[in-house]
mmCIF file of C-alpha atoms in Angstrom:
data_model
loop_
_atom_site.group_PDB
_atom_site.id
_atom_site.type_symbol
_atom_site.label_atom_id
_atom_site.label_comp_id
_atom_site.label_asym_id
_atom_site.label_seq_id
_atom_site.Cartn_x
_atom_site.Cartn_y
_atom_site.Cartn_z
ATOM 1 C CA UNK A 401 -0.495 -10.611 -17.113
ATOM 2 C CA UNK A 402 -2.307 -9.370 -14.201
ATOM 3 C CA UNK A 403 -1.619 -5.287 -13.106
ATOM 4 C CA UNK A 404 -3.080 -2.279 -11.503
ATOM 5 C CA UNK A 405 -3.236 0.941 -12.586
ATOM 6 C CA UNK A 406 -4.386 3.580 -10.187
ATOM 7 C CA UNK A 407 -4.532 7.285 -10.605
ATOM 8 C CA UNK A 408 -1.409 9.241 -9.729
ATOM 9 C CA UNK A 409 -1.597 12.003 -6.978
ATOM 10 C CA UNK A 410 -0.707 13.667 -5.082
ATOM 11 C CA UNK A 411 -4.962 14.554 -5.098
ATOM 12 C CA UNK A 412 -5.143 17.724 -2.644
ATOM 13 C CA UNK A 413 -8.897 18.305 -1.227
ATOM 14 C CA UNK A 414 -10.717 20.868 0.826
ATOM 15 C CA UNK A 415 -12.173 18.993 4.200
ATOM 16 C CA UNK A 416 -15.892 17.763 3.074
ATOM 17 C CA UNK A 417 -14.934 17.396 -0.590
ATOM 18 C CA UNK A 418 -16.020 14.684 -2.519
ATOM 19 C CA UNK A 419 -13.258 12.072 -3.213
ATOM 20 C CA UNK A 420 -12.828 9.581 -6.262
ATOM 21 C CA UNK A 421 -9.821 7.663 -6.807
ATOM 22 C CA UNK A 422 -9.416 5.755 -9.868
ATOM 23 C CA UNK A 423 -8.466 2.106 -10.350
ATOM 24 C CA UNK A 424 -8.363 -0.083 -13.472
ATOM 25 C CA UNK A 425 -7.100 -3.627 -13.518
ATOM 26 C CA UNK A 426 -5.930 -6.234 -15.770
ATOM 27 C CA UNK A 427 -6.555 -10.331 -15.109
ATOM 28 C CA UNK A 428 -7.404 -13.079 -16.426
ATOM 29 C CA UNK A 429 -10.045 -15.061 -14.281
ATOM 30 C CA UNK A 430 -12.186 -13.454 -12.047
ATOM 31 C CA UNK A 431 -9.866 -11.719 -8.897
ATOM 32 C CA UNK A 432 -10.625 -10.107 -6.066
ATOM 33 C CA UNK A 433 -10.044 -6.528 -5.610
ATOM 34 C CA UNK A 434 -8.848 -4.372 -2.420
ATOM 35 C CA UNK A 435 -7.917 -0.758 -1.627
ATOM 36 C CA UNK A 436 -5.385 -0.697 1.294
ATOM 37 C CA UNK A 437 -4.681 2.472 3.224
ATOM 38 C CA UNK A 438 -1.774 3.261 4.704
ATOM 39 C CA UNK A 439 -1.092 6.067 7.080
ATOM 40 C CA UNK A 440 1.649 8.084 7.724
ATOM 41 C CA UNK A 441 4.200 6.265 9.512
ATOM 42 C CA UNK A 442 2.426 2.755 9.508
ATOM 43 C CA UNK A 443 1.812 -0.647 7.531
ATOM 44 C CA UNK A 444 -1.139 -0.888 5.236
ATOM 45 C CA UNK A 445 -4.450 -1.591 6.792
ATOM 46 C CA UNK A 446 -7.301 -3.205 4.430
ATOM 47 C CA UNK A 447 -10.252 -0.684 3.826
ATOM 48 C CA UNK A 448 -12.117 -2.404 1.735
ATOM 49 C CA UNK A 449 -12.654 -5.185 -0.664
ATOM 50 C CA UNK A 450 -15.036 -6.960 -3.323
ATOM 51 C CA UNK A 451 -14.256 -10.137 -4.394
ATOM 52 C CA UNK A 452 -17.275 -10.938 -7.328
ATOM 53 C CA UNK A 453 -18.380 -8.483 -10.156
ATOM 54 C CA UNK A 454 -21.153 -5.904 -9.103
ATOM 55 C CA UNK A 455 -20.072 -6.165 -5.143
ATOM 56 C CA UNK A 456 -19.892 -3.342 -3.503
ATOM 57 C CA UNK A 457 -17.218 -2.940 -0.420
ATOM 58 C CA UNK A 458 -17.567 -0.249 2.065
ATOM 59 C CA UNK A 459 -16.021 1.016 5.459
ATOM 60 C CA UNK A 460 -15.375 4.145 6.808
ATOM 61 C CA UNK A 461 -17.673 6.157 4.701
ATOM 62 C CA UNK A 462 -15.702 5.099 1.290
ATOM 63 C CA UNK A 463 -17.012 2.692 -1.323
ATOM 64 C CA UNK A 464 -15.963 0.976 -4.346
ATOM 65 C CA UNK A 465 -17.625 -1.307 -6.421
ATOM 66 C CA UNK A 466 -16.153 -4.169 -9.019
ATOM 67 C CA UNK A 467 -17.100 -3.226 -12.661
ATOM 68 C CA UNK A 468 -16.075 -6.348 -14.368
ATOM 69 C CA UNK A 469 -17.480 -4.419 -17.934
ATOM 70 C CA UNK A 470 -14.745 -1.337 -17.062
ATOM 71 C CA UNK A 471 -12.210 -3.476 -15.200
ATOM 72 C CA UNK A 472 -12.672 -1.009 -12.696
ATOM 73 C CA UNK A 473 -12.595 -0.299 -9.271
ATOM 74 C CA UNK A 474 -12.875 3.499 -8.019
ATOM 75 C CA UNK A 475 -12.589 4.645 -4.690
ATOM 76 C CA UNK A 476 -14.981 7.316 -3.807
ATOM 77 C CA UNK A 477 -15.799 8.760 -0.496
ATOM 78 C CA UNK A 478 -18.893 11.575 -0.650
ATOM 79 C CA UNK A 479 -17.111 13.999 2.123
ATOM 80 C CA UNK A 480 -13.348 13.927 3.147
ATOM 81 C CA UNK A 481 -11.942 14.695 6.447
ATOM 82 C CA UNK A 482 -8.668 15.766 7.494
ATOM 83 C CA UNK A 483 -7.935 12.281 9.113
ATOM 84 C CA UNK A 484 -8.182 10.507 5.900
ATOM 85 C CA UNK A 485 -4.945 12.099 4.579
ATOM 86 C CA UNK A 486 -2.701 8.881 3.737
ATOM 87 C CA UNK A 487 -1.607 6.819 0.371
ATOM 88 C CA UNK A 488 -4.384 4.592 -0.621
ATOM 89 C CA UNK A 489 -3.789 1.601 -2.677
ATOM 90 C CA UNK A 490 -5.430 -0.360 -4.910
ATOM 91 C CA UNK A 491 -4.305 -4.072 -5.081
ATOM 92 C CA UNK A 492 -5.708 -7.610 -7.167
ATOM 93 C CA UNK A 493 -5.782 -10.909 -5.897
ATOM 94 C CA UNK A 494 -5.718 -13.251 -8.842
ATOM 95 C CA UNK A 495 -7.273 -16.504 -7.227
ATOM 96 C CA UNK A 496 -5.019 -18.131 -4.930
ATOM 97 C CA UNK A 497 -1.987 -15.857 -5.767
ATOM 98 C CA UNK A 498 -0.298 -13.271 -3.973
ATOM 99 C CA UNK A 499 -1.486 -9.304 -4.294
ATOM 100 C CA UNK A 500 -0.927 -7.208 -6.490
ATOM 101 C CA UNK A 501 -0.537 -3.390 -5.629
ATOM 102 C CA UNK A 502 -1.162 -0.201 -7.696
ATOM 103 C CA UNK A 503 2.085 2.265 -7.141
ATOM 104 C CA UNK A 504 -0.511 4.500 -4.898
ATOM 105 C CA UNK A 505 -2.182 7.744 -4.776
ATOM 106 C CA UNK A 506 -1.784 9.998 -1.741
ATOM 107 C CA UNK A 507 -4.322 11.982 -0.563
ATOM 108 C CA UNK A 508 -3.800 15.181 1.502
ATOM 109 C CA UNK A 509 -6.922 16.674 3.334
ATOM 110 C CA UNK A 510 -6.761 20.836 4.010
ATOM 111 C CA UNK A 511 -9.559 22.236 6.696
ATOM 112 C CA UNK B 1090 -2.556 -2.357 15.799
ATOM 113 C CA UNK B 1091 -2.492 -4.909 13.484
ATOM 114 C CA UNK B 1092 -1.385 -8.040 15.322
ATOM 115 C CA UNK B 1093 2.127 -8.636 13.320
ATOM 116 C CA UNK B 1094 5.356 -6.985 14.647
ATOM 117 C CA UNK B 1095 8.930 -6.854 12.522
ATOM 118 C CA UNK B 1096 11.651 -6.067 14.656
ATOM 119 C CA UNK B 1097 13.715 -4.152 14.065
ATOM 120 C CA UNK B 1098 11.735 -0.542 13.388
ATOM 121 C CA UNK B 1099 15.220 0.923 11.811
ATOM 122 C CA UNK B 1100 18.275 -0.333 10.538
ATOM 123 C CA UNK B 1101 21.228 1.252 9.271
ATOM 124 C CA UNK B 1102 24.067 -0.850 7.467
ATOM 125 C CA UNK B 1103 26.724 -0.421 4.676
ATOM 126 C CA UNK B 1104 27.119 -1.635 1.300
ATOM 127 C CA UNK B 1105 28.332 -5.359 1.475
ATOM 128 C CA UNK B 1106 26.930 -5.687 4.643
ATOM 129 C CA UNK B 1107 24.189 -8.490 5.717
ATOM 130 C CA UNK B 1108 21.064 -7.797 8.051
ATOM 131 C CA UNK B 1109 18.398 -10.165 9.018
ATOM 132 C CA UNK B 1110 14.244 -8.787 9.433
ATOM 133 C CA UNK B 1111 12.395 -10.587 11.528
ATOM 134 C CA UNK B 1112 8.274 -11.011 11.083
ATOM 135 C CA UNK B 1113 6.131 -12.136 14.101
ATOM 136 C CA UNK B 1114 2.762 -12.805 12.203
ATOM 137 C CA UNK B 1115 -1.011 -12.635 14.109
ATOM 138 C CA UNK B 1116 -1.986 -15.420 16.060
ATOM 139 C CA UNK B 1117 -3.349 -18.079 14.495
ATOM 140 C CA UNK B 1118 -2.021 -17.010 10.918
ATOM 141 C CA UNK B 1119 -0.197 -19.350 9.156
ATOM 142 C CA UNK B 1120 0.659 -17.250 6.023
ATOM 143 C CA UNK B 1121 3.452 -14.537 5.719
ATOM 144 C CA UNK B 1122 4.252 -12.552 3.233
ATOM 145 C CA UNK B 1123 7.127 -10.416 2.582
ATOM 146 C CA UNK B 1124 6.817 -6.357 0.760
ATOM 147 C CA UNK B 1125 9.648 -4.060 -0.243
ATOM 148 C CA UNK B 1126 8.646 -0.533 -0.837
ATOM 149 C CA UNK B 1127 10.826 1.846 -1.992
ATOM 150 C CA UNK B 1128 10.304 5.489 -3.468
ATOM 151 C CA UNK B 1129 10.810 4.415 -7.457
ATOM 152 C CA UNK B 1130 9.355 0.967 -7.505
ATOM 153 C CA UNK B 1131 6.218 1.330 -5.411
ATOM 154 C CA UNK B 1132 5.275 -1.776 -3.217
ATOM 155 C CA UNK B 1133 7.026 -5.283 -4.617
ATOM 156 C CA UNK B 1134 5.599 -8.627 -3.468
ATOM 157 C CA UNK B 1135 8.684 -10.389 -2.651
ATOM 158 C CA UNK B 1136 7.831 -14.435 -1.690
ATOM 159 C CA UNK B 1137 5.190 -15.818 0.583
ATOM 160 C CA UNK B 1138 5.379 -18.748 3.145
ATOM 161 C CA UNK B 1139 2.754 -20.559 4.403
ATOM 162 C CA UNK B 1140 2.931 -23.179 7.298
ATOM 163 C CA UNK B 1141 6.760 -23.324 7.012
ATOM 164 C CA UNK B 1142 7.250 -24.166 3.617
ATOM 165 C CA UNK B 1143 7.750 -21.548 0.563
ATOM 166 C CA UNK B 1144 4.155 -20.703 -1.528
ATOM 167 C CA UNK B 1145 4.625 -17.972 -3.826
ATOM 168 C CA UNK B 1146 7.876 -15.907 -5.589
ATOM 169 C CA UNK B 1147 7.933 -12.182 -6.453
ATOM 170 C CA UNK B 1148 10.229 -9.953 -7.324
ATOM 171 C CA UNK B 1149 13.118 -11.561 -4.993
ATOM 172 C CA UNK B 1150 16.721 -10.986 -5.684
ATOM 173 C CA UNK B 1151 19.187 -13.974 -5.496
ATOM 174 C CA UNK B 1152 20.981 -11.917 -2.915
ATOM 175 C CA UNK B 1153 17.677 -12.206 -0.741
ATOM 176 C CA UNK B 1154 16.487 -14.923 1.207
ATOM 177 C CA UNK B 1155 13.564 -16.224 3.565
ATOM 178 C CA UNK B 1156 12.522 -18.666 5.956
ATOM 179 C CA UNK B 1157 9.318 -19.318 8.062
ATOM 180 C CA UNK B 1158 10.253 -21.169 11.118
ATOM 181 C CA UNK B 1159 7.899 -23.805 12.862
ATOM 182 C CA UNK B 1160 7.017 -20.927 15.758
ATOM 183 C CA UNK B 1161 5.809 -19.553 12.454
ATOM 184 C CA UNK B 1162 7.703 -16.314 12.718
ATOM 185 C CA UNK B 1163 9.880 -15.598 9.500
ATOM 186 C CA UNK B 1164 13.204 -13.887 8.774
ATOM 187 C CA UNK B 1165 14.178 -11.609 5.832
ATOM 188 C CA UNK B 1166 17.968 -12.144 5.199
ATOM 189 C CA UNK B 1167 19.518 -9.319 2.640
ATOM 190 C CA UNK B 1168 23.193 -9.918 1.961
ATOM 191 C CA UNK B 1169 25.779 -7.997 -0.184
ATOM 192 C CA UNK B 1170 23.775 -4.864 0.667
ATOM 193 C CA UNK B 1171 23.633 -2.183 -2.279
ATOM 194 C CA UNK B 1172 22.240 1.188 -1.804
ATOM 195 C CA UNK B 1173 19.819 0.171 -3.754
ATOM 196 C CA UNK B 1174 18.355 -1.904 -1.112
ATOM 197 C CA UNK B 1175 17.484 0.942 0.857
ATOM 198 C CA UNK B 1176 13.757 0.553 0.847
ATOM 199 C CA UNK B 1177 10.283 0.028 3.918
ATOM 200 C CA UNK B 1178 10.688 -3.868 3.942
ATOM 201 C CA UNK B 1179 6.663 -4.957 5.522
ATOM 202 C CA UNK B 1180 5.769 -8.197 6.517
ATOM 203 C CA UNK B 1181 2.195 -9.423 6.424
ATOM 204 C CA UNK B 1182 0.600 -12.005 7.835
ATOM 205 C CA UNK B 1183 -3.073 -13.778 6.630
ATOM 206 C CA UNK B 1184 -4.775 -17.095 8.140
ATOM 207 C CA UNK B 1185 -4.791 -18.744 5.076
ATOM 208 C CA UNK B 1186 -2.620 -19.131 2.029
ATOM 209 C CA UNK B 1187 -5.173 -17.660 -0.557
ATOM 210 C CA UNK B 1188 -4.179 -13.775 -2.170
ATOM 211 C CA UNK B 1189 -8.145 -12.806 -1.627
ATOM 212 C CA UNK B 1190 -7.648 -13.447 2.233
ATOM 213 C CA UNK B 1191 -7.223 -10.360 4.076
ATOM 214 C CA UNK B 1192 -3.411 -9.386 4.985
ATOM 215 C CA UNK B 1193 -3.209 -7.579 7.893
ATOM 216 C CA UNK B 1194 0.438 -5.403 7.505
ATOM 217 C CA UNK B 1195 3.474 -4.846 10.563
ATOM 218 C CA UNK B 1196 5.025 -1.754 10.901
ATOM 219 C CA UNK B 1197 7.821 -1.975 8.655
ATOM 220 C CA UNK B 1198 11.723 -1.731 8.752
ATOM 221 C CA UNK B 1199 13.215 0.792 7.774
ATOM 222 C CA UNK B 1200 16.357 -0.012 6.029
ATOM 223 C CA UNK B 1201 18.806 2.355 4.976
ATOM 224 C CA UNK B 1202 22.316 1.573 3.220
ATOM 225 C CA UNK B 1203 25.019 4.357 3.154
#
């Protein structure tokens, strides 16, 4: 069946840190793949998404791109601020199906 | 702001009890789709509507219903609350019916059974 499986946190960084969340999947076909951010107090937002192997999405300074070889899709960002401080999700989009979400991995930024 | 509102932000009820959610989705979307989140089972897909009539099934107990009305808005009725049911219940809306198409998330309602 299809799944995510995203690293568990809570990750704790210094402000200007590099950040790399991981994300694996399992599906059969070829899905699309998301990380959704959600903010304290508030719905998920999309942040980014690839939806063919090699892509690369990016927003906001953080990037992930679709490894079809590693079923993978890590978040990285090269230099963390305080604001980013929320519960990022990964989430899979078999093809015309609903989303699937990883449980999450929350993020807390120090200055 | 996203574009979708759920009214109401908080609700309280007892066990037994029965509570409606309501889901305005953004304009022009035709697509909603409802979420429970709770602490020990992460975000659940529950069922998806799209244009009025049911599209996809999650993780939706019998005691849990849905409807997307032709204004396109769509209720969330719970019934024979358990504690259980104490969750963040989001509603998201997306123009088409497709899972790669972007959902764009309300607020939430916060449920809480005592």
């Amino acid at each position: 069946g299809n799944s995510v499986t995203q690293m568990e946190g809570p990750v704790t960084l210094s402000e200007e840190a590099f950040l790399t969340i991981n994300c694996t999947y399992t599906a059969t076909g070829y899905p699309s793949l998301f990380w959704y951010v959600q903010y304290p107090g508030e719905g998920l937002q999309l942040l980014l998404k690839a939806t063919k192997a090699d892509d690369k999405g990016s927003n906001k300074g953080f990037e992930a791109t679709y490894r079809k070889e590693t079923t993978s899709f890590h978040l990285e960002k090269g230099s963390v601020q305080v604001s980013d401080s929320a519960v990022y999700f990964c989430a899979l989009a078999p093809a015309v199906k609903k989303l699937i979400f990883g449980k999450g991995t929350k993020l807390s930024v120090k200055p | 702001d996203s574009g979708v509102t759920q009214t109401p932000k908080h609700l309280i009820t007892a066990t037994g009890q029965r509570v409606t959610l309501r889901c305005s989705p953004r304009s022009g979307d035709l697509s909603v789709y409802w979420y429970q989140q709770s602490l020990d089972q992460g975000l659940q897909f529950l069922i998806q509507y799209y244009n009025g009539e049911e599209r996809a099934k999650g993780n939706i107990l019998e005691r849990f219903s849905a409807q997307q009305f032709p204004d396109l808005h769509s209720e969330l009725n719970l019934s024979s609350l358990e504690l259980g049911d104490s969750a963040l219940y989001f509603c998201a809306s997306s123009e088409l019916a497709g899972g790669h198409y972007e959902q764009y998330f309300g607020p939430g309602t916060r449920l809480t059974v005592t």
